[in-house]
């Protein structure tokens, strides 16, 4: 599909051909930059112009994040703003800061990861400026000759790719980035982006309040960034069987554990482990689908994995259509054998 975004309403305009200058919202968790934000940085660099980053947070963490960000490859400057209000930021609290930054600067693009926060922040700010946000992009290309940016983004659970053009009439182009489509921006020896403090904007009448963040604790690799994932489906019978069958395999491979929605809905696995359209999108080096049929909603979250291994006792299971290696077998027989072999 192909779409053109028509919103020629913004007061700000730039000379056609002005080089892009992107502002990337860098998210961090307790002082460590999120990998999705590093992918957003790579996407921003593909616009072919300058790239700045914005870091916000409490005084406890901002300094350390700025030091990490300064060493990232391709960053020109790191803007940072510190306030107790930014310790657990809400989109309502950050919006006035971004709006102020954008009104005083020459940014042409605003970029973030397609994270819960990015999906809430960017559309809020862009709506305030009466321009659209393009979400979950998998490629980006800027044409400086006519100041348009072309994006691709998956639609219909990844069954079609939409090509979207944001023309010059949109002076600031907002987009969120699908992490699995872009490599994380690396650090580079000798990189030393300029750091610049920005005054926070105090918000006194916020209609919402952050109460608490509960993070699922696990000693295993994080599913979103793991290079190997072992996933189980409804076939795993119950929570105990899911754990006793999958975890030894995940342990021997150093893999994260994932699950189909049927496994999550049946209470075998926590919903933070769900892979798919309404779960996490992953693209590891190795994805093992055990007792998962391969419904399109599941494929939407894993079909870009580099090597897909499927074990299913039904030879007609749709998972075999995307699998690189398929084994028609009872997983309760083959998984223990696999673990034994891998241990050797
Ligand atoms: P099933 O479809 O029941 O498949 C179980 C498979 O296990 C079968 O293929 C069977 O042959 C095999 N099997 C059984 N016993 C064994 C054995 N002993 N050894 C080997 N194989 C065995 N699903 C997701 O996963 N993620 C999503 O994000 C998601 N989002 C959705 C969003 C919407 C709006 C909707 C409508 C659905 C969504 N679903 C999602 C659900 C999806 O449609 C499927 O229902 C779900 O993926 C099925 O999970 P499953 O493959 O584990 O179960």
XYZ file of C-alpha atoms and ligand atoms in Angstrom:
397
model
C 0.000 0.000 0.000
C 1.122 3.560 -0.478
C -0.039 6.623 1.416
C 0.733 10.307 1.390
C 0.258 12.338 4.528
C -1.456 15.642 3.769
C -1.368 18.062 6.674
C -0.195 21.375 5.188
C -1.196 23.289 8.290
C 1.955 24.029 10.247
C 3.116 27.614 10.421
C 6.792 26.638 10.322
C 8.391 26.019 6.948
C 11.929 25.394 5.804
C 13.720 26.002 2.567
C 13.446 22.937 0.366
C 16.630 20.972 0.547
C 17.561 22.122 4.075
C 19.626 19.307 5.565
C 17.739 17.220 8.098
C 18.407 17.632 11.797
C 16.844 14.868 13.887
C 16.133 14.899 17.600
C 16.099 11.394 19.091
C 14.376 10.859 22.423
C 16.776 8.569 24.314
C 14.999 6.414 26.887
C 16.948 4.864 29.710
C 16.166 2.547 32.560
C 17.935 3.498 35.768
C 20.818 4.985 33.859
C 21.229 2.471 31.008
C 20.135 3.522 27.529
C 17.358 1.294 26.162
C 18.319 -0.757 23.113
C 15.217 0.442 21.231
C 16.497 4.019 21.526
C 19.851 2.941 20.077
C 17.971 1.513 17.083
C 16.047 4.790 16.792
C 19.412 6.563 16.631
C 20.524 4.353 13.738
C 17.258 5.114 11.910
C 17.741 8.861 12.484
C 21.259 8.652 11.028
C 19.805 7.228 7.831
C 18.147 10.609 7.190
C 21.618 11.792 6.251
C 21.880 14.921 8.398
C 22.756 15.963 11.935
C 21.448 13.907 14.843
C 20.945 15.197 18.387
C 19.629 13.290 21.373
C 17.432 14.341 24.261
C 17.961 12.742 27.672
C 15.693 13.511 30.610
C 15.587 12.146 34.124
C 16.421 12.738 37.754
C 19.811 14.106 38.825
C 20.738 10.569 39.941
C 20.825 9.186 36.388
C 21.044 11.941 33.778
C 24.797 12.573 34.120
C 25.695 8.926 33.523
C 23.350 8.598 30.550
C 24.758 11.762 28.972
C 28.287 10.328 29.322
C 27.159 7.100 27.569
C 25.333 9.069 24.858
C 28.318 11.327 24.109
C 30.285 8.279 22.990
C 27.639 7.061 20.536
C 28.605 7.045 16.909
C 27.141 9.810 14.775
C 25.633 12.006 17.505
C 26.286 15.738 17.163
C 24.878 16.913 20.481
C 23.186 15.594 23.604
C 20.527 17.841 25.131
C 19.678 16.965 28.695
C 17.139 18.153 31.189
C 16.994 17.224 34.844
C 13.985 17.429 37.122
C 12.384 15.254 39.816
C 9.337 15.315 37.511
C 11.361 13.444 34.885
C 12.401 10.609 37.244
C 9.407 8.487 36.162
C 8.312 10.612 33.231
C 4.759 10.811 31.950
C 4.059 11.945 28.380
C 1.934 14.795 29.768
C 4.942 16.057 31.731
C 7.469 15.776 28.901
C 5.274 17.264 26.155
C 5.763 20.942 27.160
C 9.550 20.444 27.252
C 9.624 18.946 23.751
C 7.291 21.617 22.401
C 9.525 24.341 23.798
C 12.638 22.683 22.357
C 11.044 22.367 18.937
C 9.856 25.965 18.864
C 13.382 27.304 19.507
C 15.315 25.086 17.127
C 15.747 23.871 13.595
C 14.853 20.213 14.163
C 13.250 18.646 11.120
C 12.562 15.175 12.561
C 11.658 13.832 15.994
C 12.399 10.164 16.530
C 11.868 7.590 19.268
C 11.636 3.846 19.727
C 8.188 2.293 19.265
C 8.120 1.799 23.034
C 5.093 2.330 25.265
C 6.489 5.744 26.158
C 7.453 6.728 22.605
C 4.057 5.635 21.281
C 2.420 7.926 23.791
C 4.811 10.891 23.708
C 5.370 11.504 20.004
C 1.724 11.494 18.864
C 0.866 13.771 21.806
C 3.516 16.337 20.867
C 2.863 16.066 17.137
C -0.897 16.497 17.642
C -0.142 19.613 19.665
C 1.790 20.930 16.656
C -0.926 19.743 14.249
C 1.336 17.356 12.361
C 1.139 13.541 12.165
C 3.357 10.816 13.631
C 4.354 7.832 11.503
C 4.598 4.827 13.813
C 6.659 1.646 13.864
C 8.777 2.340 10.778
C 11.055 -0.336 9.365
C 12.915 1.842 6.855
C 13.483 5.537 6.363
C 14.885 7.614 3.537
C 15.027 11.390 3.220
C 14.953 13.151 -0.144
C 16.642 16.496 0.471
C 15.751 17.741 -3.038
C 12.080 18.027 -2.124
C 12.302 17.748 1.676
C 10.165 14.621 1.836
C 10.786 11.548 3.940
C 9.690 8.111 2.822
C 8.969 5.443 5.412
C 7.913 1.821 5.276
C 5.894 0.242 8.065
C 4.226 -3.145 8.464
C 0.419 -3.210 8.529
C -2.175 -6.008 8.949
C 0.033 -7.892 11.424
C 2.988 -7.662 9.054
C 1.119 -9.107 6.063
C 1.530 -5.917 4.031
C 4.114 -3.170 4.005
C 2.824 0.374 3.724
C 5.015 3.026 2.093
C 4.321 6.443 3.544
C 5.596 9.785 2.305
C 5.790 12.766 4.637
C 6.094 15.732 2.227
C 7.712 19.142 2.711
C 4.411 20.613 3.948
C 5.065 18.744 7.201
C 7.882 20.837 8.646
C 8.669 18.533 11.558
C 8.330 14.852 10.816
C 7.687 12.597 13.800
C 8.299 8.861 13.644
C 8.739 5.883 15.957
C 11.104 3.078 15.019
C 10.677 -0.708 15.129
C 13.777 -1.830 17.026
C 14.235 -5.124 15.211
C 14.551 -3.353 11.842
C 17.637 -1.279 12.767
C 20.879 -2.280 14.452
C 21.679 -0.565 17.733
C 23.941 2.475 17.273
C 27.407 1.522 18.525
C 29.796 3.577 20.584
C 32.839 4.874 18.741
C 36.329 5.528 19.982
C 36.939 9.277 19.922
C 33.246 10.260 19.714
C 32.482 13.161 22.013
C 29.153 14.799 21.217
C 28.567 18.236 22.728
C 26.405 18.114 25.866
C 23.984 20.972 26.485
C 21.701 21.433 29.492
C 18.096 22.451 28.823
C 15.866 24.066 31.474
C 13.061 21.695 32.497
C 9.488 22.892 32.056
C 7.588 22.527 35.309
C 4.069 21.072 34.929
C 1.785 21.794 37.882
C -1.590 20.642 36.652
C -0.865 17.174 35.272
C -4.103 15.148 35.131
C -2.274 11.854 35.660
C 0.170 10.651 38.262
C 2.833 7.946 38.223
C 2.128 5.535 41.059
C 4.561 2.687 40.523
C 6.428 0.710 37.906
C 6.554 -3.042 38.347
C 9.212 -4.779 36.312
C 9.039 -8.552 35.892
C 12.274 -9.893 37.410
C 14.136 -12.633 35.615
C 17.654 -14.000 35.614
C 17.246 -14.850 31.944
C 18.178 -12.674 28.968
C 15.658 -9.967 28.111
C 13.276 -11.320 25.483
C 13.301 -8.108 23.412
C 17.059 -8.138 22.851
C 18.120 -11.785 23.340
C 19.995 -13.378 20.458
C 18.312 -16.736 21.140
C 14.676 -17.321 22.094
C 12.935 -20.581 23.032
C 9.153 -20.173 22.825
C 6.381 -22.513 23.881
C 2.731 -22.758 22.928
C -0.517 -24.293 24.091
C 0.976 -27.767 23.674
C 2.973 -27.234 26.892
C -0.138 -28.196 28.939
C 0.347 -26.135 32.118
C 2.722 -23.726 33.873
C 4.727 -26.503 35.527
C 5.224 -28.460 32.303
C 6.052 -25.235 30.424
C 8.823 -24.511 32.913
C 10.195 -28.037 33.276
C 10.273 -28.595 29.490
C 11.414 -25.225 28.145
C 13.693 -23.839 30.834
C 16.412 -26.549 30.623
C 16.640 -25.936 26.852
C 16.710 -22.162 27.341
C 19.412 -22.582 30.018
C 21.682 -24.714 27.877
C 21.320 -22.261 24.962
C 21.587 -19.125 27.109
C 18.246 -18.151 25.570
C 15.313 -15.993 26.633
C 11.927 -17.692 27.033
C 8.931 -16.629 24.959
C 5.346 -17.841 24.658
C 2.366 -17.788 22.343
C -0.723 -15.928 23.418
C -2.533 -19.223 23.969
C 0.189 -20.211 26.453
C -0.062 -16.839 28.192
C -3.872 -16.825 28.267
C -3.847 -20.357 29.691
C -1.596 -19.161 32.524
C 1.528 -21.145 31.528
C 3.682 -18.035 31.196
C 3.718 -14.409 32.275
C 2.287 -12.021 29.690
C 5.626 -10.179 29.508
C 6.794 -13.274 27.593
C 4.168 -13.092 24.842
C 5.545 -12.880 21.324
C 3.365 -11.573 18.519
C 1.104 -8.863 17.256
C -0.139 -8.005 20.734
C 3.075 -9.064 22.472
C 6.735 -8.404 21.784
C 8.307 -8.244 18.336
C 11.611 -10.110 18.310
C 14.191 -10.899 15.630
C 16.867 -13.028 17.343
C 19.588 -15.084 15.650
C 17.708 -18.239 16.708
C 13.983 -18.599 17.426
C 12.682 -22.011 18.510
C 8.891 -22.461 18.322
C 7.854 -25.507 20.337
C 4.237 -26.641 20.112
C 3.195 -23.370 18.468
C 0.866 -23.624 15.456
C 2.087 -20.441 13.739
C -1.024 -18.234 13.650
C -0.412 -14.971 11.746
C -0.623 -13.001 14.972
C 2.274 -15.053 16.375
C 4.289 -14.837 13.136
C 3.924 -11.020 13.255
C 6.198 -11.051 16.284
C 8.953 -13.445 15.182
C 9.059 -14.040 11.447
C 12.074 -11.747 10.977
C 14.194 -14.034 13.187
C 17.379 -15.129 11.409
C 16.975 -18.894 11.998
C 13.570 -20.319 12.870
C 13.372 -23.848 14.259
C 9.924 -25.380 14.751
C 8.878 -28.566 16.509
C 5.271 -29.566 15.982
C 3.566 -32.913 15.696
C 1.220 -31.650 12.972
C 3.048 -31.669 9.601
C 0.528 -29.131 8.258
C 1.085 -26.593 11.041
C 1.554 -23.136 9.429
C 4.710 -22.542 11.481
C 6.527 -24.828 9.019
C 5.897 -22.272 6.252
C 8.292 -19.832 7.932
C 10.622 -22.327 9.619
C 14.173 -22.814 8.305
C 14.415 -26.087 10.222
C 11.261 -28.063 10.974
C 10.847 -31.221 12.983
C 7.544 -33.113 12.896
C 7.689 -34.719 16.311
C 6.347 -34.793 19.829
C 8.161 -32.009 21.648
C 8.074 -33.935 24.935
C 10.265 -36.584 23.304
C 12.660 -34.378 21.361
C 13.272 -31.467 23.739
C 14.912 -33.617 26.498
C 17.051 -35.303 23.809
C 18.066 -31.908 22.442
C 19.068 -30.743 25.916
C 21.193 -33.872 26.436
C 22.916 -33.426 23.067
C 23.543 -29.720 23.622
C 25.024 -30.403 27.050
C 27.599 -32.650 25.409
P -2.478 -23.581 19.065
O -2.897 -22.832 17.877
O -3.522 -24.344 19.807
O -1.327 -24.582 18.604
C -0.760 -25.552 19.399
C 0.157 -26.360 18.482
O 0.857 -27.317 19.262
C -0.564 -27.132 17.379
O -0.002 -26.784 16.129
C -0.302 -28.608 17.707
O -0.123 -29.403 16.538
C 0.987 -28.500 18.481
N 1.182 -29.601 19.435
C 0.308 -30.119 20.338
N 0.907 -31.071 21.094
C 2.197 -31.156 20.661
C 3.311 -31.937 21.054
N 3.218 -32.806 22.064
N 4.459 -31.765 20.377
C 4.578 -30.888 19.368
N 3.543 -30.111 18.961
C 2.379 -30.240 19.604
N -1.008 -15.138 19.382
C 0.265 -14.988 19.719
O 1.014 -15.968 19.874
N 0.782 -13.737 19.925
C 0.037 -12.610 19.776
O 0.552 -11.507 19.993
C -1.325 -12.752 19.403
N -2.105 -11.670 19.210
C -3.394 -11.841 18.794
C -4.182 -10.738 18.508
C -5.467 -10.902 18.048
C -6.286 -9.679 17.743
C -6.006 -12.191 17.892
C -7.391 -12.392 17.387
C -5.246 -13.299 18.176
C -3.931 -13.151 18.644
N -3.140 -14.247 18.931
C -1.830 -14.066 19.239
C -3.691 -15.616 18.999
C -3.420 -16.457 17.772
O -4.436 -16.255 16.819
C -3.399 -17.949 18.141
O -4.617 -18.289 18.758
C -2.258 -18.353 19.076
O -1.035 -17.869 18.570
C -2.197 -19.859 19.168
O -1.217 -20.243 20.084
P -0.549 -21.689 19.988
O 0.122 -21.820 18.666
O 0.262 -21.858 21.213
O -1.789 -22.665 20.135
